[in-house]
Tab-separated table of C-alpha atoms in Angstrom:
chain	number	residue	atom	x	y	z
A	1	MET	CA	0.221	33.856	-54.170
A	2	ALA	CA	1.739	35.107	-57.412
A	3	THR	CA	5.357	36.044	-58.067
A	4	TRP	CA	7.288	37.893	-60.764
A	5	ASP	CA	8.203	34.498	-62.226
A	6	ASP	CA	4.471	33.795	-62.618
A	7	VAL	CA	3.921	37.130	-64.361
A	8	ARG	CA	6.841	36.458	-66.717
A	9	ARG	CA	5.678	32.912	-67.529
A	10	ILE	CA	2.054	33.932	-68.130
A	11	ALA	CA	2.883	36.996	-70.217
A	12	LEU	CA	5.526	35.327	-72.373
A	13	ALA	CA	3.149	32.452	-73.160
A	14	LEU	CA	0.934	34.899	-75.072
A	15	PRO	CA	1.650	35.391	-78.806
A	16	GLU	CA	4.187	38.009	-79.862
A	17	THR	CA	4.906	39.092	-76.301
A	18	THR	CA	8.320	40.484	-75.473
A	19	GLU	CA	9.882	41.497	-72.201
A	20	ARG	CA	11.683	44.808	-72.236
A	21	GLY	CA	12.470	47.211	-69.447
A	22	SER	CA	10.243	50.229	-68.980
A	23	HIS	CA	11.607	53.758	-68.941
A	24	ASP	CA	12.648	53.040	-65.324
A	25	ASP	CA	14.358	49.868	-66.597
A	26	LEU	CA	11.881	47.743	-64.648
A	27	PRO	CA	10.336	44.629	-66.208
A	28	ALA	CA	7.521	45.288	-68.660
A	29	TRP	CA	5.765	42.955	-71.081
A	30	ARG	CA	4.552	44.166	-74.461
A	31	VAL	CA	2.614	42.890	-77.427
A	32	ARG	CA	3.869	44.472	-80.647
A	33	ASP	CA	5.560	47.136	-78.541
A	34	LYS	CA	2.413	48.053	-76.590
A	35	PRO	CA	2.855	47.499	-72.845
A	36	PHE	CA	0.137	45.483	-71.136
A	37	VAL	CA	1.699	44.551	-67.763
A	38	TRP	CA	4.668	46.088	-65.954
A	39	GLU	CA	6.368	46.348	-62.599
A	40	ARG	CA	5.171	49.571	-60.965
A	41	PRO	CA	6.637	50.398	-57.568
A	42	LEU	CA	4.902	53.216	-55.746
A	43	ARG	CA	6.477	56.624	-56.194
A	44	ARG	CA	6.640	59.431	-53.657
A	45	ALA	CA	3.459	61.087	-54.994
A	46	ASP	CA	1.660	57.723	-54.846
A	47	LEU	CA	2.752	57.184	-51.249
A	48	GLU	CA	1.610	60.680	-50.297
A	49	ALA	CA	-1.771	60.183	-51.989
A	50	LEU	CA	-2.369	56.749	-50.435
A	51	GLY	CA	-1.054	57.625	-46.974
A	52	THR	CA	-1.351	54.768	-44.497
A	53	ALA	CA	-3.269	52.708	-47.082
A	54	ALA	CA	-0.144	52.466	-49.238
A	55	PRO	CA	0.784	48.807	-49.618
A	56	ASP	CA	4.259	47.445	-49.361
A	57	GLY	CA	5.381	44.546	-51.489
A	58	PRO	CA	5.507	44.045	-55.240
A	59	ILE	CA	3.109	46.081	-57.392
A	60	LEU	CA	2.060	45.113	-60.906
A	61	GLY	CA	0.582	47.644	-63.327
A	62	VAL	CA	-2.048	46.121	-65.622
A	63	ARG	CA	-3.785	47.633	-68.618
A	64	THR	CA	-7.561	47.209	-68.639
A	65	PRO	CA	-9.801	47.198	-71.715
A	66	ASP	CA	-11.498	50.431	-70.619
A	67	LEU	CA	-12.345	52.554	-67.597
A	68	GLY	CA	-15.447	50.469	-66.848
A	69	ALA	CA	-13.326	47.330	-66.507
A	70	LYS	CA	-10.936	49.249	-64.271
A	71	GLU	CA	-13.769	50.362	-61.987
A	72	ALA	CA	-15.152	46.816	-61.853
A	73	LEU	CA	-11.791	45.426	-60.708
A	74	LEU	CA	-11.391	48.159	-58.095
A	75	ALA	CA	-14.871	47.421	-56.731
A	76	ASP	CA	-14.420	43.648	-56.924
A	77	ASP	CA	-11.525	43.308	-54.502
A	78	PRO	CA	-9.857	46.403	-53.037
A	79	THR	CA	-7.489	44.180	-51.061
A	80	ILE	CA	-5.860	43.228	-54.400
A	81	TYR	CA	-6.666	46.064	-56.828
A	82	PHE	CA	-6.064	49.764	-56.287
A	83	THR	CA	-5.137	52.920	-58.122
A	84	THR	CA	-3.471	56.254	-57.550
A	85	PRO	CA	-4.199	59.748	-58.868
A	86	HIS	CA	-1.463	59.180	-61.473
A	87	PHE	CA	-3.794	56.693	-63.194
A	88	ASP	CA	-6.952	58.834	-63.037
A	89	GLY	CA	-8.686	58.657	-66.414
A	90	TYR	CA	-6.302	55.933	-67.632
A	91	PRO	CA	-7.440	52.313	-68.178
A	92	ALA	CA	-5.029	50.570	-65.814
A	93	VAL	CA	-5.041	49.206	-62.281
A	94	LEU	CA	-2.350	48.427	-59.774
A	95	VAL	CA	-2.225	44.936	-58.320
A	96	ARG	CA	-0.764	43.737	-55.040
A	97	LEU	CA	1.115	40.838	-56.560
A	98	ASP	CA	1.552	39.034	-53.255
A	99	ARG	CA	-2.252	38.932	-52.744
A	100	ILE	CA	-3.477	37.653	-56.106
A	101	ASP	CA	-3.606	33.952	-56.872
A	102	VAL	CA	-2.056	32.580	-60.040
A	103	GLU	CA	-5.388	31.652	-61.627
A	104	GLU	CA	-6.769	35.188	-61.266
A	105	LEU	CA	-3.434	36.638	-62.395
A	106	THR	CA	-3.559	34.473	-65.516
A	107	GLU	CA	-7.013	35.824	-66.418
A	108	LEU	CA	-5.950	39.395	-65.683
A	109	VAL	CA	-2.782	39.213	-67.800
A	110	ALA	CA	-4.654	37.594	-70.685
A	111	GLU	CA	-7.336	40.297	-70.582
A	112	ALA	CA	-4.637	42.975	-70.573
A	113	TRP	CA	-2.967	41.294	-73.566
A	114	TYR	CA	-6.276	41.226	-75.478
A	115	ALA	CA	-6.784	44.918	-74.687
A	116	ARG	CA	-3.466	45.818	-76.325
A	117	ALA	CA	-2.991	43.212	-79.060
A	118	PRO	CA	-3.899	44.099	-82.645
A	119	LYS	CA	-7.409	42.902	-83.511
A	120	ARG	CA	-6.294	40.233	-85.992
A	121	LEU	CA	-3.703	38.789	-83.614
A	122	ALA	CA	-6.238	38.743	-80.769
A	123	ALA	CA	-8.868	37.086	-82.990
A	124	ALA	CA	-6.393	34.444	-84.149
A	125	HIS	CA	-5.387	33.679	-80.578
A	126	ARG	CA	-9.025	33.416	-79.451
A	127	ALA	CA	-9.721	30.993	-82.302
A	128	GLU	CA	-6.707	28.836	-81.283
A	129	THR	CA	-7.653	28.689	-77.614
A	130	ARG	CA	-11.326	27.790	-77.988
């Protein structure tokens, strides 16, 4: 299963990605200062909303291209992907890092990067990786 070292390695391999702490000073990865993946421990309101379904373990926040992609991930595998009321109407999912494999994490992080990268940078990277 994936680790924070995997997240860091995958994210930093993408063009113009930097690692800088979030407002909570937790790890966050950005492309041209736009966050696309970040550490997101559950907060008290999250724990109250999730109740007994609240997972323990490391939680990764991941930007999705849009709300449709978010809903698809949530429906695809609720043992890995979930959300909280805090993210209602926002294109992001929460990921149980200790349940996702590295291959799926790699695809997820890349998709998040594409969702946040400027169009020209994303197009150039797609052209390089084909």
